[in-house]
Amino acid sequence: MKTYTILTTLLILLTISSCSQQFLDLKPISNATTDNFYKTGDDIRNAVSGSYAALQADGVTGNSYVFTEIASDNTLPVASGSITDQDEFDRFYIKTTNPYINGRWNDSYTAIARYNTILDKIGDITMDESLKSRNIGEIKFLRALIYFNLVQTFGDVPLVTKAINDPDEGYAYSRNPKTEVYAQIEKDLADAEGALPVSYTGVDIGRATKGAARALLGKVYLTEKKFAQAVAKLKEVIDLNVYTILPSYADVFKVSNKNHKESVFDVQYKSGGSGEGNPWPNLFAPQNSGNSVIAFSGNGNNQPTDDLIKAFETGDVRKDVSLATSYVNASGQTVQANYVKKYFDTPVVNNDNGNNIPVIRYADVLLMYAESLNEVGYQATGEALTYLNQIRSRAGLKPKPATDIPDQQSFRLAMEQERRVEFAFEGQRWYDLVRTGRAVTVMNSKKDQIRLVNVLTDNNLVFPIPQSQIDINKDKIKQNPGY
């Protein structure tokens, strides 16, 4: 299927700043630039299309595996004596100056500034009202997604919902309680749900839809432990009858099969040397593997742990789709190496693969629905077990009988296992462990296996605020406990 065109040149235009020294990423976009640009409906349409490219930024999606996989028990960073930035996440001695922390914050607030500017300008533009409403819904969905990532990463964060036109205004923002941030996320997604269509055709395929807004809102409710609301919202996604589980797990990740019926929302990528390619396959292929694994030698990042590999049951087809433990080099020798292969494509140029990165799949909707049902009230042979077994059956595994899951806690652990192997390397594991209150217990139980420097505590459930943000606004921005 075709996907919408992401306008990277527009993003260059939109990120021109009027000030070089200010509260780093609550910065205004140049008034001259925005006043000159936002004149017509075409300007708005181009701005909204370009806004999706912000999801590709390193701090939003490009390096997200550092927070969600390496920080968990799923993967390890590349072994290096000189580069420890990822190792800090793997073994939890994260410095407040870590560049991944800075990138997460900076890229996220840069995206939010773009979204706020579009929302600020769109009301005065004369254009088709139905398209205007849809564009507002798209931007609110994207803003909610970015804030959801931020609040899961840092906890309390500055909540900025309007365009900032005065550089000094950025200093007025402190960290809002996460309850306020979640309330805004819920509002944005509710607004988006009402404005977005169920589906698109042609070049618009890949934009945010009604189902994507409902699914993300369901995940937000689940994270907030609003289980009854999560059940209701996720059931609405199911009742749309537009999504389905693909018969083949491998087909979910084929570059030739993007934006399929299981895809609820993806970060879109396109190969071909245009700068829109997915860098993960090259980052994840083994170091020194030459052309044996992928067309360019890999970086060796995000290596699957032996613990994760053992988590796959015998006969689980997801294992061979998701990872490999060896490759044959140019000399015909077998080299032992754990590596992610879920996103492999044949690249045109280095770091230019065409695979999308899933944000929410329909399998996620079904498993979140099952989890929410169990939290509302365990039923031995209820819908929750049916949906759990639907995912297992697609993986080539036998359904779990109710006798194997005799109570609510047993179902929670079955869900934890199923989500781990179903969504391996899709940015779910760490946030799943935190959401369910299991991160400290699970990680500490494997302290030696996963090389933790210290025993984890509740302080580790969020990451440190960038030191640069504290230094530039000490009166308003305070550090998370323990850092």
XYZ file of N, CA, C and O in Angstrom, residues 202-321:
480
model
N -5.356 5.494 -0.565
C -4.288 6.118 -1.337
C -3.136 6.608 -0.496
O -2.687 5.952 0.443
N -2.673 7.821 -0.806
C -1.470 8.342 -0.166
C -1.692 8.728 1.289
O -0.732 9.013 2.010
N -2.942 8.769 1.743
C -3.218 9.120 3.137
C -3.114 7.932 4.084
O -3.183 8.114 5.307
N -2.981 6.727 3.544
C -2.855 5.560 4.413
C -1.612 5.697 5.287
O -0.528 6.024 4.811
N -1.778 5.466 6.576
C -0.691 5.607 7.536
C -0.911 6.742 8.510
O -0.207 6.843 9.517
N -1.894 7.605 8.212
C -2.216 8.677 9.148
C -2.992 8.116 10.342
O -3.499 6.999 10.306
N -3.097 8.933 11.377
C -3.843 8.543 12.572
C -5.318 8.372 12.247
O -5.898 9.159 11.498
N -5.917 7.340 12.793
C -7.324 7.008 12.553
C -8.104 7.012 13.866
O -7.530 7.107 14.958
N -9.401 6.856 13.736
C -10.268 6.724 14.908
C -9.844 5.523 15.750
O -9.778 5.591 16.988
N -9.554 4.411 15.079
C -9.126 3.220 15.805
C -7.820 3.427 16.538
O -7.634 2.932 17.662
N -6.879 4.181 15.934
C -5.599 4.457 16.588
C -5.810 5.293 17.842
O -5.199 5.042 18.889
N -6.695 6.310 17.753
C -6.970 7.151 18.921
C -7.612 6.336 20.038
O -7.260 6.474 21.210
N -8.560 5.472 19.681
C -9.208 4.646 20.698
C -8.228 3.655 21.316
O -8.234 3.438 22.538
N -7.396 3.054 20.490
C -6.446 2.068 20.999
C -5.430 2.711 21.934
O -5.100 2.159 22.995
N -4.920 3.877 21.543
C -3.955 4.557 22.400
C -4.616 5.011 23.693
O -4.024 4.903 24.776
N -5.853 5.483 23.606
C -6.564 5.877 24.817
C -6.803 4.670 25.719
O -6.687 4.758 26.952
N -7.108 3.511 25.116
C -7.240 2.290 25.903
C -5.959 1.944 26.627
O -5.969 1.536 27.802
N -4.818 2.129 25.953
C -3.528 1.857 26.587
C -3.258 2.857 27.713
O -2.707 2.490 28.767
N -3.629 4.104 27.505
C -3.466 5.113 28.546
C -4.301 4.746 29.776
O -3.817 4.782 30.908
N -5.555 4.372 29.551
C -6.411 3.953 30.672
C -5.806 2.756 31.401
O -5.813 2.698 32.639
N -5.303 1.792 30.646
C -4.699 0.612 31.263
C -3.492 1.015 32.105
O -3.306 0.513 33.226
N -2.675 1.916 31.593
C -1.497 2.388 32.322
C -1.892 3.103 33.602
O -1.218 2.985 34.631
N -3.001 3.831 33.551
C -3.489 4.554 34.733
C -4.279 3.655 35.686
O -4.780 4.136 36.707
N -4.421 2.399 35.315
C -5.191 1.427 36.096
C -6.686 1.767 36.137
O -7.390 1.424 37.097
N -7.160 2.424 35.110
C -8.588 2.670 34.941
C -9.149 1.520 34.102
O -9.462 1.665 32.921
N -9.242 0.364 34.719
C -9.461 -0.872 33.973
C -10.829 -0.941 33.310
O -10.943 -1.407 32.175
N -11.869 -0.492 33.977
C -13.198 -0.537 33.366
C -13.258 0.363 32.131
O -13.861 0.001 31.107
N -12.630 1.529 32.213
C -12.590 2.418 31.062
C -11.758 1.826 29.933
O -12.079 1.993 28.750
N -10.680 1.147 30.288
C -9.859 0.489 29.274
C -10.653 -0.597 28.553
O -10.595 -0.727 27.327
N -11.406 -1.389 29.321
C -12.237 -2.427 28.716
C -13.200 -1.812 27.704
O -13.315 -2.279 26.554
N -13.890 -0.753 28.098
C -14.882 -0.131 27.222
C -14.243 0.440 25.961
O -14.765 0.266 24.851
N -13.114 1.121 26.126
C -12.494 1.778 24.970
C -11.878 0.766 24.012
O -12.009 0.896 22.790
N -11.213 -0.257 24.538
C -10.608 -1.270 23.674
C -11.677 -2.102 22.969
O -11.483 -2.533 21.827
N -12.815 -2.309 23.629
C -13.920 -3.016 22.978
C -14.438 -2.200 21.789
O -14.843 -2.765 20.763
N -14.396 -0.881 21.896
C -14.799 -0.040 20.783
C -13.880 -0.232 19.579
O -14.330 -0.161 18.425
N -12.606 -0.454 19.828
C -11.670 -0.736 18.723
C -12.040 -2.061 18.060
O -12.106 -2.163 16.833
N -12.279 -3.067 18.873
C -12.663 -4.374 18.338
C -13.950 -4.269 17.527
O -14.071 -4.830 16.430
N -14.904 -3.496 18.034
C -16.212 -3.387 17.387
C -16.192 -2.573 16.103
O -17.178 -2.565 15.358
N -15.094 -1.887 15.818
C -14.978 -1.201 14.532
C -14.964 -2.188 13.369
O -15.319 -1.835 12.235
N -14.499 -3.422 13.652
C -14.444 -4.481 12.629
C -13.600 -4.099 11.410
O -13.919 -4.458 10.273
N -12.520 -3.352 11.661
C -11.619 -3.005 10.558
C -10.241 -3.647 10.715
O -9.442 -3.627 9.780
N -9.978 -4.232 11.892
C -8.676 -4.840 12.138
C -8.824 -6.349 12.295
O -9.887 -6.858 12.668
N -7.739 -7.046 12.045
C -7.722 -8.493 12.246
C -6.288 -8.938 12.504
O -5.329 -8.219 12.188
N -6.149 -10.116 13.083
C -4.839 -10.724 13.278
C -4.430 -11.414 11.980
O -5.174 -12.245 11.458
N -3.272 -11.066 11.442
C -2.818 -11.734 10.228
C -2.548 -13.202 10.528
O -2.052 -13.548 11.595
N -2.854 -14.085 9.592
C -2.623 -15.521 9.837
C -1.163 -15.851 10.109
O -0.855 -16.756 10.887
N -0.242 -15.112 9.466
C 1.188 -15.386 9.600
C 1.861 -14.270 10.383
O 1.785 -13.095 9.995
N 2.554 -14.630 11.460
C 3.282 -13.636 12.251
C 4.360 -12.966 11.408
O 4.591 -11.760 11.524
N 5.011 -13.707 10.538
C 6.074 -13.148 9.698
C 5.542 -12.045 8.792
O 6.232 -11.054 8.523
N 4.308 -12.194 8.324
C 3.746 -11.205 7.404
C 3.534 -9.847 8.073
O 3.430 -8.827 7.384
N 3.455 -9.840 9.395
C 3.241 -8.581 10.116
C 4.390 -7.613 9.868
O 4.200 -6.398 9.850
N 5.590 -8.133 9.633
C 6.791 -7.296 9.581
C 7.414 -7.200 8.198
O 8.469 -6.584 8.042
N 6.799 -7.791 7.196
C 7.349 -7.728 5.845
C 7.191 -6.330 5.274
O 6.111 -5.743 5.304
N 8.269 -5.817 4.711
C 8.229 -4.465 4.165
C 7.263 -4.363 2.993
O 6.706 -3.297 2.717
N 7.021 -5.470 2.324
C 6.093 -5.484 1.182
C 4.633 -5.513 1.628
O 3.735 -5.472 0.787
N 4.414 -5.579 2.937
C 3.062 -5.779 3.453
C 2.685 -4.703 4.473
O 1.855 -4.927 5.353
N 3.273 -3.511 4.337
C 3.080 -2.468 5.349
C 1.632 -1.976 5.396
O 0.898 -2.054 4.427
N 1.262 -1.451 6.567
C -0.068 -0.868 6.769
C -1.181 -1.865 6.467
O -2.159 -1.559 5.792
N -1.008 -3.057 7.019
C -1.934 -4.159 6.792
C -3.065 -4.107 7.811
O -3.188 -3.156 8.593
N -3.871 -5.130 7.843
C -5.080 -5.150 8.680
C -4.771 -5.291 10.175
O -5.644 -5.056 11.001
N -3.565 -5.670 10.532
C -3.206 -5.749 11.946
C -2.569 -4.448 12.433
O -2.436 -4.223 13.627
N -2.191 -3.604 11.509
C -1.545 -2.345 11.861
C -2.593 -1.327 12.301
O -3.457 -0.929 11.521
N -2.505 -0.894 13.564
C -3.391 0.161 14.062
C -2.710 1.515 13.895
O -3.313 2.471 13.420
N -1.438 1.609 14.280
C -0.657 2.812 13.992
C 0.819 2.460 13.990
O 1.305 1.807 14.915
N 1.509 2.878 12.946
C 2.947 2.661 12.784
C 3.644 4.001 12.596
O 3.063 4.960 12.084
N 4.925 4.041 12.957
C 5.799 5.106 12.479
C 6.229 4.699 11.077
O 6.776 3.609 10.884
N 5.978 5.566 10.109
C 6.175 5.230 8.706
C 7.620 5.485 8.263
O 8.219 6.506 8.613
N 8.158 4.541 7.493
C 9.486 4.697 6.912
C 9.441 4.307 5.435
O 8.567 3.538 5.009
N 10.407 4.829 4.693
C 10.475 4.536 3.265
C 11.931 4.493 2.836
O 12.702 5.421 3.089
N 12.317 3.407 2.192
C 13.690 3.294 1.692
C 13.816 4.040 0.364
O 12.826 4.507 -0.193
N 15.045 4.141 -0.128
C 15.253 4.758 -1.427
C 16.186 5.937 -1.422
O 16.288 6.662 -2.410
N 16.886 6.169 -0.324
C 17.868 7.245 -0.302
C 17.297 8.621 -0.069
O 17.997 9.621 -0.259
N 16.030 8.715 0.376
C 15.400 10.011 0.588
C 15.558 10.521 2.013
O 15.036 11.578 2.354
N 16.252 9.759 2.843
C 16.392 10.139 4.238
C 15.226 9.724 5.098
O 15.115 10.160 6.244
N 14.340 8.880 4.564
C 13.151 8.434 5.293
C 13.248 6.973 5.709
O 12.247 6.355 6.059
N 14.460 6.389 5.646
C 14.609 4.967 5.927
C 14.690 4.652 7.405
O 15.066 5.482 8.227
N 14.358 3.415 7.742
C 14.425 2.899 9.110
C 15.852 2.435 9.387
O 16.344 1.526 8.722
N 16.537 3.022 10.384
C 17.934 2.648 10.632
C 18.111 1.380 11.452
O 19.234 0.883 11.582
N 17.034 0.840 12.034
C 17.191 -0.251 12.985
C 17.870 -1.502 12.431
O 18.727 -2.077 13.119
N 17.529 -1.988 11.244
C 18.190 -3.209 10.782
C 19.710 -3.100 10.765
O 20.417 -4.041 11.148
N 20.231 -1.964 10.330
C 21.674 -1.801 10.312
C 22.250 -1.620 11.711
O 23.350 -2.084 12.010
N 21.498 -0.961 12.590
C 21.955 -0.814 13.969
C 21.991 -2.152 14.697
O 22.855 -2.393 15.541
N 21.052 -3.040 14.371
C 20.880 -4.271 15.123
C 21.645 -5.465 14.550
O 21.831 -6.462 15.249
N 22.070 -5.408 13.297
C 22.842 -6.526 12.730
C 24.176 -6.646 13.469
O 24.711 -5.651 13.968
N 24.721 -7.856 13.579
C 25.935 -8.059 14.375
C 27.121 -7.238 13.881
O 27.287 -7.007 12.679
N 27.934 -6.797 14.812
C 29.175 -6.123 14.460
C 30.071 -7.055 13.646
O 30.107 -8.260 13.878
N 30.780 -6.489 12.700
C 31.756 -7.218 11.891
C 31.143 -8.338 11.072
O 31.842 -9.280 10.682
N 29.825 -8.236 10.813
C 29.179 -9.290 10.031
C 29.248 -9.034 8.531
O 28.793 -9.858 7.739
N 29.822 -7.894 8.140
C 29.955 -7.602 6.719
C 28.619 -7.629 6.017
O 27.631 -7.075 6.499
N 28.563 -8.309 4.863
C 27.314 -8.457 4.118
C 26.608 -9.768 4.435
O 25.636 -10.117 3.768
N 27.052 -10.463 5.455
C 26.515 -11.794 5.735
C 25.102 -11.760 6.293
O 24.320 -12.695 6.091
N 24.767 -10.705 7.013
C 23.453 -10.599 7.633
C 22.591 -9.583 6.908
O 21.414 -9.801 6.642
N 23.182 -8.458 6.588
C 22.479 -7.388 5.893
C 23.485 -6.753 4.950
O 24.684 -7.014 5.044
N 23.039 -5.924 4.058
C 23.918 -5.452 2.987
C 25.059 -4.577 3.488
O 25.984 -4.304 2.752
N 24.973 -4.105 4.712
C 26.060 -3.349 5.309
C 26.317 -3.906 6.701
O 25.397 -4.295 7.391
N 27.576 -3.910 7.091
C 27.924 -4.450 8.399
C 27.178 -3.716 9.498
O 27.047 -2.498 9.469
N 26.668 -4.473 10.479
C 25.833 -3.886 11.511
C 26.612 -3.264 12.641
O 27.840 -3.378 12.732
N 25.876 -2.624 13.547
C 26.471 -1.976 14.718
C 26.432 -2.856 15.960
O 27.056 -2.533 16.963
N 25.633 -3.915 15.941
C 25.579 -4.823 17.084
C 24.764 -4.336 18.258
O 24.879 -4.875 19.364
N 23.907 -3.337 18.054
C 23.082 -2.817 19.146
C 21.904 -3.731 19.454
O 21.494 -4.544 18.629
N 21.346 -3.557 20.656
C 20.071 -4.185 21.010
C 20.106 -5.707 20.870
O 19.214 -6.326 20.287
N 21.110 -6.335 21.447
C 21.289 -7.782 21.320
C 20.332 -8.532 22.247
O 20.293 -8.257 23.451
N 19.561 -9.478 21.726
C 18.652 -10.258 22.579
C 19.418 -10.979 23.690
O 20.476 -11.572 23.454
N 18.881 -10.939 24.896
C 19.499 -11.650 26.005
C 19.187 -13.138 25.913
O 18.179 -13.545 25.336
N 20.040 -13.936 26.514
C 19.761 -15.371 26.588
C 18.472 -15.615 27.370
O 17.726 -16.558 27.088
N 18.193 -14.742 28.342
C 16.974 -14.879 29.134
C 15.731 -14.737 28.260
O 14.760 -15.488 28.406
N 15.745 -13.784 27.341
C 14.613 -13.630 26.429
C 14.511 -14.820 25.483
O 13.413 -15.339 25.238
N 15.622 -15.262 24.966
C 15.608 -16.390 24.027
C 14.991 -17.619 24.681
O 14.193 -18.339 24.067
N 15.324 -17.835 25.948
C 14.756 -18.978 26.670
C 13.265 -18.797 26.961
O 12.564 -19.776 27.243
N 12.772 -17.582 26.897
C 11.366 -17.313 27.199
C 10.429 -17.829 26.110
O 9.239 -18.033 26.358
N 10.942 -18.039 24.897
C 10.118 -18.578 23.817
C 9.902 -20.068 24.021
O 10.855 -20.830 24.190
N 8.655 -20.492 23.995
C 8.347 -21.911 24.108
C 8.766 -22.654 22.848
O 8.835 -22.072 21.756
N 9.014 -23.943 22.992
C 9.336 -24.774 21.849
C 8.197 -24.720 20.830
O 7.032 -24.874 21.184
N 8.532 -24.462 19.587
C 7.529 -24.401 18.537
C 6.938 -23.033 18.304
O 6.108 -22.847 17.405
N 7.342 -22.029 19.067
C 6.823 -20.677 18.903
C 7.439 -20.063 17.641
O 8.643 -19.781 17.601
N 6.615 -19.833 16.617
C 7.119 -19.328 15.342
C 7.635 -17.901 15.463
O 8.385 -17.423 14.592
N 7.276 -17.200 16.529
C 7.704 -15.812 16.694
C 9.206 -15.700 16.938
O 9.809 -14.664 16.625
N 9.802 -16.753 17.462
C 11.220 -16.691 17.799
C 12.070 -16.478 16.562
O 12.906 -15.559 16.508
N 11.901 -17.292 15.528
C 12.739 -17.191 14.338
C 12.427 -15.951 13.513
O 13.279 -15.485 12.748
N 11.211 -15.433 13.644
C 10.881 -14.180 12.964
C 11.566 -13.009 13.664
O 12.033 -12.069 13.017
